[in-house]
Amino acid sequence: MTVWGIEAERILDYWIQYTKDEKYGGFYGRIDIYNQIDPFAPKGSVLHSRILWAFSAAYNWKPKEEYKNMAERAYTYLKSHFWDPVHGGVFWTVTRSGIPLDTHKQTYAQGFYLYGLIEYYKAFKDSKVLEEALEVFHLLESKCKDPLNPGYFEAFDRAWNRIEDHIISPGRDKSMNTHLHVLEPYTELFQLEKGAEIKQALEDLFSIFRDKIIWKDTLQLFFDKDWAWSEGSYSLGHDIETSWLLRKAGKVLGKDIDIACNSLAYASMGKGIPALREENGEVHWWVQAEAMLGCLFAYESTEDQYFLDQIIMLWKCIENALICENGEWYWGVDSSGNKLEKHDKVGPWKCPYHHVRTLLILDNWAFRYPQKLLLKV
């Protein structure tokens, strides 16, 4: 097994050992940096959807019974506690005991629920799960889509009336982030169900990124409903993540986006090495993970050794700063290298998704191209 596979198993084992809520079901909503469980923390739909995705993907990688059990646990809890039986869609949060808490519908959360369902279907081939995935797709298209302009609005109340967003893009109508995480599951769904409606929706999202979100060699983040924006903050993590997710969407659609994606990758890594830092100098776990994948896909496109070298540098940063000896990765470190103690190991945004996905893909890639395997890592 490669170093990537070994680390993936170590992370997955942590989630199996520490995160299951045996009293109330599902998974704990928060575990701090010292592995202390907050038993009263609300449970998030994004967290549970990402766990569903991660252990379904892990089962597709290595069909272990414990991975199947974790995926089934996440799927069952999402269906029984997060899914709205009246209006459809998943709630944002439930209480520790599974009672609906924040019942608003976030487009971002529906996208991740769809992503998890698709991977779960790929793992276990249950036709009803594919039907449920298609139901979520149709909800996104009928409830979240802007009827007048391209794209999707951000937030809705329980009955799907549009409300102001306070989660992803406060004060704005649309965001790069939400559109990226609708593009992501649509790319996977189209490979399973090549219907005209899914293809058109994916093509529309592809065009939105190409024509409205990418600006020179970076991404604009927040938009009004007609896609007006003003220059401001940047997100290197999303730049490099988009560089490979958009490339993948283009490939399944038969559309070439390599030049734009390579520009995003070169620009992101040029600004960030030896680690991709936030504007305040912090190094965050998910950004380094996505950067490794972005470099992998950029290497496959360009065959530029530069990108393999960057993977090595990023991995050294992760080993030195982010991997915790008792499991999982820390959220990050500050500009002086100190651990970000206020950030969780497990939480609404800290999930086995970015890094597990990167490690599984790198492990598979290593066996596809053994002569280019980064054994010196």
mmCIF file of C-alpha atoms in Angstrom:
data_model
loop_
_atom_site.group_PDB
_atom_site.id
_atom_site.type_symbol
_atom_site.label_atom_id
_atom_site.label_comp_id
_atom_site.label_asym_id
_atom_site.label_seq_id
_atom_site.Cartn_x
_atom_site.Cartn_y
_atom_site.Cartn_z
ATOM 1 C CA MET A 1 0.000 0.000 0.000
ATOM 2 C CA THR A 2 1.191 3.517 -0.725
ATOM 3 C CA VAL A 3 1.761 6.228 1.859
ATOM 4 C CA TRP A 4 -1.505 7.751 0.643
ATOM 5 C CA GLY A 5 -3.475 4.566 1.293
ATOM 6 C CA ILE A 6 -1.920 4.105 4.737
ATOM 7 C CA GLU A 7 -2.887 7.627 5.768
ATOM 8 C CA ALA A 8 -6.404 7.228 4.348
ATOM 9 C CA GLU A 9 -6.920 4.104 6.465
ATOM 10 C CA ARG A 10 -5.596 5.897 9.539
ATOM 11 C CA ILE A 11 -8.084 8.759 9.094
ATOM 12 C CA LEU A 12 -10.992 6.424 8.396
ATOM 13 C CA ASP A 13 -10.117 4.363 11.481
ATOM 14 C CA TYR A 14 -10.273 7.531 13.589
ATOM 15 C CA TRP A 15 -13.814 8.256 12.424
ATOM 16 C CA ILE A 16 -14.869 4.660 13.067
ATOM 17 C CA GLN A 17 -13.419 4.681 16.581
ATOM 18 C CA TYR A 18 -14.332 8.138 17.882
ATOM 19 C CA THR A 19 -17.247 9.744 16.063
ATOM 20 C CA LYS A 20 -20.233 7.370 16.355
ATOM 21 C CA ASP A 21 -22.946 8.576 18.724
ATOM 22 C CA GLU A 22 -24.057 5.301 20.250
ATOM 23 C CA LYS A 23 -26.741 6.939 22.407
ATOM 24 C CA TYR A 24 -28.648 9.050 19.887
ATOM 25 C CA GLY A 25 -27.478 7.668 16.557
ATOM 26 C CA GLY A 26 -25.549 9.202 13.716
ATOM 27 C CA PHE A 27 -22.313 10.976 14.539
ATOM 28 C CA TYR A 28 -21.243 13.505 17.138
ATOM 29 C CA GLY A 29 -21.598 17.106 16.028
ATOM 30 C CA ARG A 30 -18.303 18.263 17.487
ATOM 31 C CA ILE A 31 -15.000 16.848 18.783
ATOM 32 C CA ASP A 32 -12.313 19.346 19.720
ATOM 33 C CA ILE A 33 -8.605 19.352 18.983
ATOM 34 C CA TYR A 34 -7.933 17.327 22.158
ATOM 35 C CA ASN A 35 -10.430 14.595 21.165
ATOM 36 C CA GLN A 36 -12.985 15.825 23.710
ATOM 37 C CA ILE A 37 -16.556 15.167 22.561
ATOM 38 C CA ASP A 38 -19.162 17.898 22.898
ATOM 39 C CA PRO A 39 -22.224 15.718 23.601
ATOM 40 C CA PHE A 40 -24.619 18.674 23.268
ATOM 41 C CA ALA A 41 -23.430 19.937 19.880
ATOM 42 C CA PRO A 42 -26.038 20.053 17.089
ATOM 43 C CA LYS A 43 -25.494 17.657 14.204
ATOM 44 C CA GLY A 44 -24.981 19.046 10.717
ATOM 45 C CA SER A 45 -26.287 17.750 7.408
ATOM 46 C CA VAL A 46 -23.053 18.628 5.626
ATOM 47 C CA LEU A 47 -21.033 16.644 8.164
ATOM 48 C CA HIS A 48 -23.263 13.582 7.817
ATOM 49 C CA SER A 49 -23.413 13.841 4.011
ATOM 50 C CA ARG A 50 -19.645 14.018 3.800
ATOM 51 C CA ILE A 51 -19.320 10.995 6.085
ATOM 52 C CA LEU A 52 -21.746 9.184 3.771
ATOM 53 C CA TRP A 53 -19.602 10.122 0.790
ATOM 54 C CA ALA A 54 -16.285 9.260 2.458
ATOM 55 C CA PHE A 55 -17.166 5.775 3.643
ATOM 56 C CA SER A 56 -18.990 4.927 0.426
ATOM 57 C CA ALA A 57 -15.869 6.002 -1.479
ATOM 58 C CA ALA A 58 -13.711 4.051 0.960
ATOM 59 C CA TYR A 59 -15.821 0.929 0.316
ATOM 60 C CA ASN A 60 -15.412 1.453 -3.426
ATOM 61 C CA TRP A 61 -11.658 1.625 -2.761
ATOM 62 C CA LYS A 62 -11.440 -1.330 -0.354
ATOM 63 C CA PRO A 63 -14.714 -3.217 0.334
ATOM 64 C CA LYS A 64 -14.339 -3.557 4.101
ATOM 65 C CA GLU A 65 -17.351 -4.356 6.241
ATOM 66 C CA GLU A 66 -16.568 -1.522 8.672
ATOM 67 C CA TYR A 67 -16.662 0.990 5.820
ATOM 68 C CA LYS A 68 -20.022 -0.391 4.705
ATOM 69 C CA ASN A 69 -21.379 -0.108 8.250
ATOM 70 C CA MET A 70 -20.295 3.528 8.544
ATOM 71 C CA ALA A 71 -21.823 4.425 5.174
ATOM 72 C CA GLU A 72 -25.088 2.700 6.084
ATOM 73 C CA ARG A 73 -25.148 4.487 9.442
ATOM 74 C CA ALA A 74 -24.764 7.875 7.758
ATOM 75 C CA TYR A 75 -27.342 7.094 5.087
ATOM 76 C CA THR A 76 -29.930 5.862 7.586
ATOM 77 C CA TYR A 77 -29.485 8.843 9.890
ATOM 78 C CA LEU A 78 -29.737 11.354 7.051
ATOM 79 C CA LYS A 79 -32.934 9.738 5.814
ATOM 80 C CA SER A 80 -34.582 9.454 9.226
ATOM 81 C CA HIS A 81 -33.511 12.765 10.814
ATOM 82 C CA PHE A 82 -32.360 15.288 8.197
ATOM 83 C CA TRP A 83 -34.709 14.608 5.301
ATOM 84 C CA ASP A 84 -37.849 16.767 5.383
ATOM 85 C CA PRO A 85 -40.780 14.363 4.860
ATOM 86 C CA VAL A 86 -43.159 17.239 4.080
ATOM 87 C CA HIS A 87 -41.286 19.548 1.705
ATOM 88 C CA GLY A 88 -38.253 17.483 0.724
ATOM 89 C CA GLY A 89 -34.617 18.395 1.049
ATOM 90 C CA VAL A 90 -32.311 18.155 4.065
ATOM 91 C CA PHE A 91 -32.351 20.460 7.062
ATOM 92 C CA TRP A 92 -29.231 22.375 8.017
ATOM 93 C CA THR A 93 -28.985 20.985 11.570
ATOM 94 C CA VAL A 94 -30.731 18.731 14.054
ATOM 95 C CA THR A 95 -30.282 18.507 17.816
ATOM 96 C CA ARG A 96 -28.012 15.915 19.384
ATOM 97 C CA SER A 97 -31.053 13.640 19.690
ATOM 98 C CA GLY A 98 -32.063 14.148 16.062
ATOM 99 C CA ILE A 99 -34.911 16.680 16.378
ATOM 100 C CA PRO A 100 -34.978 19.263 13.536
ATOM 101 C CA LEU A 101 -33.227 22.429 14.729
ATOM 102 C CA ASP A 102 -32.289 24.781 11.905
ATOM 103 C CA THR A 103 -34.792 23.691 9.275
ATOM 104 C CA HIS A 104 -33.808 26.081 6.512
ATOM 105 C CA LYS A 105 -32.717 24.573 3.185
ATOM 106 C CA GLN A 106 -29.226 25.517 2.017
ATOM 107 C CA THR A 107 -28.469 24.777 -1.633
ATOM 108 C CA TYR A 108 -24.920 23.883 -0.601
ATOM 109 C CA ALA A 109 -26.223 21.211 1.788
ATOM 110 C CA GLN A 110 -28.520 19.689 -0.851
ATOM 111 C CA GLY A 111 -25.512 19.419 -3.148
ATOM 112 C CA PHE A 112 -23.518 17.475 -0.592
ATOM 113 C CA TYR A 113 -26.423 15.210 0.227
ATOM 114 C CA LEU A 114 -26.689 14.423 -3.492
ATOM 115 C CA TYR A 115 -22.931 13.806 -3.682
ATOM 116 C CA GLY A 116 -23.147 11.333 -0.802
ATOM 117 C CA LEU A 117 -26.151 9.502 -2.267
ATOM 118 C CA ILE A 118 -24.423 9.080 -5.616
ATOM 119 C CA GLU A 119 -21.312 7.554 -4.064
ATOM 120 C CA TYR A 120 -23.455 5.336 -1.834
ATOM 121 C CA TYR A 121 -25.326 4.092 -4.895
ATOM 122 C CA LYS A 122 -22.037 3.376 -6.676
ATOM 123 C CA ALA A 123 -20.888 1.321 -3.692
ATOM 124 C CA PHE A 124 -24.006 -0.752 -3.062
ATOM 125 C CA LYS A 125 -26.080 -0.527 -6.278
ATOM 126 C CA ASP A 126 -29.442 -0.037 -4.535
ATOM 127 C CA SER A 127 -31.827 1.320 -7.170
ATOM 128 C CA LYS A 128 -33.926 3.192 -4.614
ATOM 129 C CA VAL A 129 -30.851 5.250 -3.672
ATOM 130 C CA LEU A 130 -30.436 6.340 -7.284
ATOM 131 C CA GLU A 131 -34.117 7.320 -7.290
ATOM 132 C CA GLU A 132 -33.522 9.372 -4.149
ATOM 133 C CA ALA A 133 -30.528 11.055 -5.795
ATOM 134 C CA LEU A 134 -32.656 11.983 -8.797
ATOM 135 C CA GLU A 135 -35.285 13.400 -6.435
ATOM 136 C CA VAL A 136 -32.660 15.689 -4.898
ATOM 137 C CA PHE A 137 -31.515 16.728 -8.385
ATOM 138 C CA HIS A 138 -35.072 17.691 -9.313
ATOM 139 C CA LEU A 139 -35.460 19.633 -6.058
ATOM 140 C CA LEU A 140 -32.321 21.605 -6.837
ATOM 141 C CA GLU A 141 -33.590 22.337 -10.314
ATOM 142 C CA SER A 142 -37.155 23.223 -9.316
ATOM 143 C CA LYS A 143 -36.587 24.983 -5.990
ATOM 144 C CA CYS A 144 -33.073 26.446 -5.962
ATOM 145 C CA LYS A 145 -32.545 27.563 -9.546
ATOM 146 C CA ASP A 146 -32.911 31.217 -10.472
ATOM 147 C CA PRO A 147 -35.835 31.328 -12.944
ATOM 148 C CA LEU A 148 -34.576 34.508 -14.654
ATOM 149 C CA ASN A 149 -30.765 34.314 -14.619
ATOM 150 C CA PRO A 150 -28.273 31.456 -14.756
ATOM 151 C CA GLY A 151 -27.387 29.690 -11.541
ATOM 152 C CA TYR A 152 -28.774 28.881 -8.128
ATOM 153 C CA PHE A 153 -29.835 30.936 -5.127
ATOM 154 C CA GLU A 154 -28.340 30.106 -1.757
ATOM 155 C CA ALA A 155 -30.935 29.718 0.991
ATOM 156 C CA PHE A 156 -34.615 28.940 1.534
ATOM 157 C CA ASP A 157 -36.959 28.369 4.436
ATOM 158 C CA ARG A 158 -38.370 24.941 5.170
ATOM 159 C CA ALA A 159 -41.120 25.361 2.540
ATOM 160 C CA TRP A 160 -38.629 26.535 -0.103
ATOM 161 C CA ASN A 161 -39.387 30.259 0.053
ATOM 162 C CA ARG A 162 -36.228 32.177 -0.666
ATOM 163 C CA ILE A 163 -34.532 33.823 2.342
ATOM 164 C CA GLU A 164 -31.372 35.842 2.897
ATOM 165 C CA ASP A 165 -28.295 33.648 3.153
ATOM 166 C CA HIS A 166 -26.193 33.824 6.318
ATOM 167 C CA ILE A 167 -24.035 30.737 5.743
ATOM 168 C CA ILE A 168 -22.158 30.840 2.433
ATOM 169 C CA SER A 169 -22.621 34.318 0.919
ATOM 170 C CA PRO A 170 -24.063 36.785 3.453
ATOM 171 C CA GLY A 171 -25.549 39.798 1.717
ATOM 172 C CA ARG A 172 -25.175 38.384 -1.788
ATOM 173 C CA ASP A 173 -27.412 36.283 -4.013
ATOM 174 C CA LYS A 174 -25.015 33.677 -5.410
ATOM 175 C CA SER A 175 -21.600 32.244 -4.650
ATOM 176 C CA MET A 176 -18.773 30.436 -6.342
ATOM 177 C CA ASN A 177 -18.688 27.942 -3.468
ATOM 178 C CA THR A 178 -22.287 26.780 -3.786
ATOM 179 C CA HIS A 179 -22.042 26.484 -7.563
ATOM 180 C CA LEU A 180 -18.856 24.429 -7.244
ATOM 181 C CA HIS A 181 -20.595 21.974 -4.938
ATOM 182 C CA VAL A 182 -23.556 21.622 -7.248
ATOM 183 C CA LEU A 183 -21.254 21.112 -10.245
ATOM 184 C CA GLU A 184 -19.459 18.398 -8.257
ATOM 185 C CA PRO A 185 -22.404 15.980 -7.774
ATOM 186 C CA TYR A 186 -23.909 16.810 -11.171
ATOM 187 C CA THR A 187 -20.674 15.641 -12.801
ATOM 188 C CA GLU A 188 -21.004 12.308 -11.007
ATOM 189 C CA LEU A 189 -24.748 11.993 -11.638
ATOM 190 C CA PHE A 190 -24.353 12.584 -15.372
ATOM 191 C CA GLN A 191 -21.996 9.614 -15.563
ATOM 192 C CA LEU A 192 -24.782 7.427 -14.159
ATOM 193 C CA GLU A 193 -27.838 8.989 -15.796
ATOM 194 C CA LYS A 194 -27.136 10.665 -19.134
ATOM 195 C CA GLY A 195 -30.545 12.273 -19.484
ATOM 196 C CA ALA A 196 -31.036 15.547 -21.340
ATOM 197 C CA GLU A 197 -32.062 17.506 -18.226
ATOM 198 C CA ILE A 198 -28.985 16.478 -16.245
ATOM 199 C CA LYS A 199 -26.712 17.174 -19.198
ATOM 200 C CA GLN A 200 -28.201 20.644 -19.690
ATOM 201 C CA ALA A 201 -27.878 21.485 -16.003
ATOM 202 C CA LEU A 202 -24.232 20.408 -15.970
ATOM 203 C CA GLU A 203 -23.498 22.321 -19.175
ATOM 204 C CA ASP A 204 -25.078 25.428 -17.654
ATOM 205 C CA LEU A 205 -22.891 25.148 -14.570
ATOM 206 C CA PHE A 206 -19.814 24.573 -16.717
ATOM 207 C CA SER A 207 -20.627 27.761 -18.653
ATOM 208 C CA ILE A 208 -21.180 29.730 -15.455
ATOM 209 C CA PHE A 209 -17.683 28.880 -14.265
ATOM 210 C CA ARG A 210 -16.089 29.496 -17.638
ATOM 211 C CA ASP A 211 -17.889 32.767 -18.389
ATOM 212 C CA LYS A 212 -18.806 34.330 -15.040
ATOM 213 C CA ILE A 213 -16.774 32.975 -12.115
ATOM 214 C CA ILE A 214 -13.258 32.567 -13.545
ATOM 215 C CA TRP A 215 -11.585 35.954 -13.824
ATOM 216 C CA LYS A 216 -8.084 35.884 -15.345
ATOM 217 C CA ASP A 217 -6.245 33.302 -13.179
ATOM 218 C CA THR A 218 -8.506 33.337 -10.130
ATOM 219 C CA LEU A 219 -12.156 33.012 -9.112
ATOM 220 C CA GLN A 220 -14.600 35.669 -8.039
ATOM 221 C CA LEU A 221 -16.415 34.577 -4.904
ATOM 222 C CA PHE A 222 -19.734 36.412 -4.448
ATOM 223 C CA PHE A 223 -22.313 37.720 -6.888
ATOM 224 C CA ASP A 224 -25.639 39.472 -7.243
ATOM 225 C CA LYS A 225 -28.453 37.599 -8.961
ATOM 226 C CA ASP A 226 -27.385 38.895 -12.381
ATOM 227 C CA TRP A 227 -23.732 37.864 -11.706
ATOM 228 C CA ALA A 228 -22.415 41.353 -11.002
ATOM 229 C CA TRP A 229 -19.387 41.253 -8.716
ATOM 230 C CA SER A 230 -16.687 43.490 -7.303
ATOM 231 C CA GLU A 231 -13.070 42.465 -6.773
ATOM 232 C CA GLY A 232 -12.170 41.611 -3.208
ATOM 233 C CA SER A 233 -11.071 38.537 -1.299
ATOM 234 C CA TYR A 234 -9.634 35.463 -2.941
ATOM 235 C CA SER A 235 -9.604 31.784 -1.974
ATOM 236 C CA LEU A 236 -6.585 29.837 -3.164
ATOM 237 C CA GLY A 237 -8.129 26.630 -1.856
ATOM 238 C CA HIS A 238 -11.204 27.043 -4.018
ATOM 239 C CA ASP A 239 -9.101 28.148 -6.988
ATOM 240 C CA ILE A 240 -7.091 24.937 -6.940
ATOM 241 C CA GLU A 241 -10.112 22.766 -6.076
ATOM 242 C CA THR A 242 -12.027 24.231 -9.007
ATOM 243 C CA SER A 243 -9.067 23.611 -11.312
ATOM 244 C CA TRP A 244 -9.608 19.855 -11.091
ATOM 245 C CA LEU A 245 -13.377 19.632 -10.507
ATOM 246 C CA LEU A 246 -14.125 21.832 -13.513
ATOM 247 C CA ARG A 247 -11.616 19.891 -15.596
ATOM 248 C CA LYS A 248 -13.450 16.686 -14.665
ATOM 249 C CA ALA A 249 -16.820 18.190 -15.614
ATOM 250 C CA GLY A 250 -15.401 19.268 -18.952
ATOM 251 C CA LYS A 251 -14.097 15.787 -19.610
ATOM 252 C CA VAL A 252 -17.466 14.081 -19.064
ATOM 253 C CA LEU A 253 -19.147 16.724 -21.251
ATOM 254 C CA GLY A 254 -16.502 16.528 -23.975
ATOM 255 C CA LYS A 255 -15.554 20.186 -23.484
ATOM 256 C CA ASP A 256 -11.978 21.449 -23.263
ATOM 257 C CA ILE A 257 -11.246 23.715 -20.294
ATOM 258 C CA ASP A 258 -7.600 22.737 -19.743
ATOM 259 C CA ILE A 259 -6.076 26.145 -20.497
ATOM 260 C CA ALA A 260 -8.201 27.922 -17.900
ATOM 261 C CA CYS A 261 -7.757 25.147 -15.337
ATOM 262 C CA ASN A 262 -4.001 25.026 -15.824
ATOM 263 C CA SER A 263 -3.856 28.791 -15.350
ATOM 264 C CA LEU A 264 -5.750 28.436 -12.071
ATOM 265 C CA ALA A 265 -3.359 25.710 -10.935
ATOM 266 C CA TYR A 266 -0.168 27.553 -11.855
ATOM 267 C CA ALA A 267 -1.385 30.789 -10.289
ATOM 268 C CA SER A 268 -2.598 29.136 -7.073
ATOM 269 C CA MET A 269 0.598 27.203 -6.485
ATOM 270 C CA GLY A 270 2.780 30.146 -7.424
ATOM 271 C CA LYS A 271 1.120 32.235 -4.737
ATOM 272 C CA GLY A 272 1.157 29.578 -2.057
ATOM 273 C CA ILE A 273 4.159 27.235 -1.908
ATOM 274 C CA PRO A 274 5.471 25.670 0.331
ATOM 275 C CA ALA A 275 1.899 25.739 1.644
ATOM 276 C CA LEU A 276 -1.245 27.445 0.459
ATOM 277 C CA ARG A 277 -1.960 30.080 3.109
ATOM 278 C CA GLU A 278 -5.031 32.094 3.937
ATOM 279 C CA GLU A 279 -4.855 35.871 3.741
ATOM 280 C CA ASN A 280 -3.965 35.960 7.459
ATOM 281 C CA GLY A 281 -1.105 33.508 6.969
ATOM 282 C CA GLU A 282 -2.858 30.429 8.370
ATOM 283 C CA VAL A 283 -2.420 26.987 6.794
ATOM 284 C CA HIS A 284 -5.687 25.011 6.628
ATOM 285 C CA TRP A 285 -6.014 21.246 6.205
ATOM 286 C CA TRP A 286 -8.547 21.164 3.382
ATOM 287 C CA VAL A 287 -6.650 23.636 1.223
ATOM 288 C CA GLN A 288 -3.475 21.541 1.264
ATOM 289 C CA ALA A 289 -5.479 18.420 0.404
ATOM 290 C CA GLU A 290 -7.202 20.071 -2.558
ATOM 291 C CA ALA A 291 -3.896 21.531 -3.707
ATOM 292 C CA MET A 292 -2.403 18.055 -4.002
ATOM 293 C CA LEU A 293 -5.305 16.959 -6.196
ATOM 294 C CA GLY A 294 -5.161 20.125 -8.259
ATOM 295 C CA CYS A 295 -1.468 19.493 -8.875
ATOM 296 C CA LEU A 296 -2.116 15.873 -9.809
ATOM 297 C CA PHE A 297 -4.687 16.788 -12.454
ATOM 298 C CA ALA A 298 -2.530 19.662 -13.702
ATOM 299 C CA TYR A 299 0.401 17.270 -14.081
ATOM 300 C CA GLU A 300 -1.720 14.860 -16.100
ATOM 301 C CA SER A 301 -2.657 17.755 -18.376
ATOM 302 C CA THR A 302 0.751 19.433 -18.716
ATOM 303 C CA GLU A 303 3.281 16.701 -17.799
ATOM 304 C CA ASP A 304 5.137 19.483 -15.991
ATOM 305 C CA GLN A 305 7.338 18.007 -13.244
ATOM 306 C CA TYR A 306 6.720 21.231 -11.324
ATOM 307 C CA PHE A 307 3.341 19.914 -10.182
ATOM 308 C CA LEU A 308 4.749 16.611 -8.879
ATOM 309 C CA ASP A 309 7.333 18.593 -6.949
ATOM 310 C CA GLN A 310 4.573 20.679 -5.407
ATOM 311 C CA ILE A 311 2.758 17.529 -4.249
ATOM 312 C CA ILE A 312 5.910 16.503 -2.380
ATOM 313 C CA MET A 313 6.218 19.928 -0.757
ATOM 314 C CA LEU A 314 2.566 19.984 0.244
ATOM 315 C CA TRP A 315 2.795 16.496 1.728
ATOM 316 C CA LYS A 316 5.818 17.523 3.810
ATOM 317 C CA CYS A 317 3.840 20.483 5.112
ATOM 318 C CA ILE A 318 0.933 18.185 5.998
ATOM 319 C CA GLU A 319 3.217 15.678 7.750
ATOM 320 C CA ASN A 320 4.981 18.375 9.730
ATOM 321 C CA ALA A 321 2.052 20.588 10.663
ATOM 322 C CA LEU A 322 -1.330 18.905 10.268
ATOM 323 C CA ILE A 323 -1.263 15.167 10.996
ATOM 324 C CA CYS A 324 -2.210 14.415 14.586
ATOM 325 C CA GLU A 325 -0.499 11.464 16.247
ATOM 326 C CA ASN A 326 -3.777 10.174 17.745
ATOM 327 C CA GLY A 327 -5.768 10.365 14.545
ATOM 328 C CA GLU A 328 -7.198 12.751 11.965
ATOM 329 C CA TRP A 329 -5.649 16.044 10.850
ATOM 330 C CA TYR A 330 -5.669 19.302 12.731
ATOM 331 C CA TRP A 331 -7.700 22.108 11.186
ATOM 332 C CA GLY A 332 -4.535 24.113 10.696
ATOM 333 C CA VAL A 333 -1.732 26.237 12.059
ATOM 334 C CA ASP A 334 -1.249 29.977 12.321
ATOM 335 C CA SER A 335 1.447 31.998 10.590
ATOM 336 C CA SER A 336 3.909 31.020 13.367
ATOM 337 C CA GLY A 337 3.141 27.309 13.114
ATOM 338 C CA ASN A 338 0.985 27.080 16.248
ATOM 339 C CA LYS A 339 -2.015 24.741 16.168
ATOM 340 C CA LEU A 340 -5.398 26.447 15.746
ATOM 341 C CA GLU A 341 -6.797 25.198 19.031
ATOM 342 C CA LYS A 342 -10.250 26.748 18.660
ATOM 343 C CA HIS A 343 -10.936 24.762 15.511
ATOM 344 C CA ASP A 344 -12.409 21.263 15.734
ATOM 345 C CA LYS A 345 -11.207 17.871 14.615
ATOM 346 C CA VAL A 346 -14.836 16.986 13.936
ATOM 347 C CA GLY A 347 -17.493 19.609 13.309
ATOM 348 C CA PRO A 348 -19.974 21.106 10.842
ATOM 349 C CA TRP A 349 -17.147 21.860 8.410
ATOM 350 C CA LYS A 350 -14.471 19.385 9.586
ATOM 351 C CA CYS A 351 -15.311 16.133 7.874
ATOM 352 C CA PRO A 352 -13.585 13.129 6.215
ATOM 353 C CA TYR A 353 -14.017 14.546 2.734
ATOM 354 C CA HIS A 354 -11.268 16.738 1.290
ATOM 355 C CA HIS A 355 -8.300 14.784 2.611
ATOM 356 C CA VAL A 356 -9.805 11.299 2.303
ATOM 357 C CA ARG A 357 -10.769 12.004 -1.300
ATOM 358 C CA THR A 358 -7.284 13.268 -2.099
ATOM 359 C CA LEU A 359 -5.606 10.265 -0.506
ATOM 360 C CA LEU A 360 -7.850 7.723 -2.241
ATOM 361 C CA ILE A 361 -7.303 9.317 -5.643
ATOM 362 C CA LEU A 362 -3.546 9.570 -5.099
ATOM 363 C CA ASP A 363 -3.421 5.930 -4.016
ATOM 364 C CA ASN A 364 -5.315 4.814 -7.119
ATOM 365 C CA TRP A 365 -3.204 7.058 -9.341
ATOM 366 C CA ALA A 366 -0.016 5.610 -7.912
ATOM 367 C CA PHE A 367 -0.955 2.144 -9.137
ATOM 368 C CA ARG A 368 -2.031 3.472 -12.538
ATOM 369 C CA TYR A 369 1.331 5.168 -13.093
ATOM 370 C CA PRO A 370 3.855 3.278 -10.951
ATOM 371 C CA GLN A 371 6.825 4.734 -12.806
ATOM 372 C CA LYS A 372 5.770 8.196 -11.658
ATOM 373 C CA LEU A 373 4.843 7.207 -8.104
ATOM 374 C CA LEU A 374 6.298 9.646 -5.617
ATOM 375 C CA LEU A 375 8.119 6.936 -3.661
ATOM 376 C CA LYS A 376 10.561 9.447 -2.201
ATOM 377 C CA VAL A 377 7.647 10.860 -0.202
#
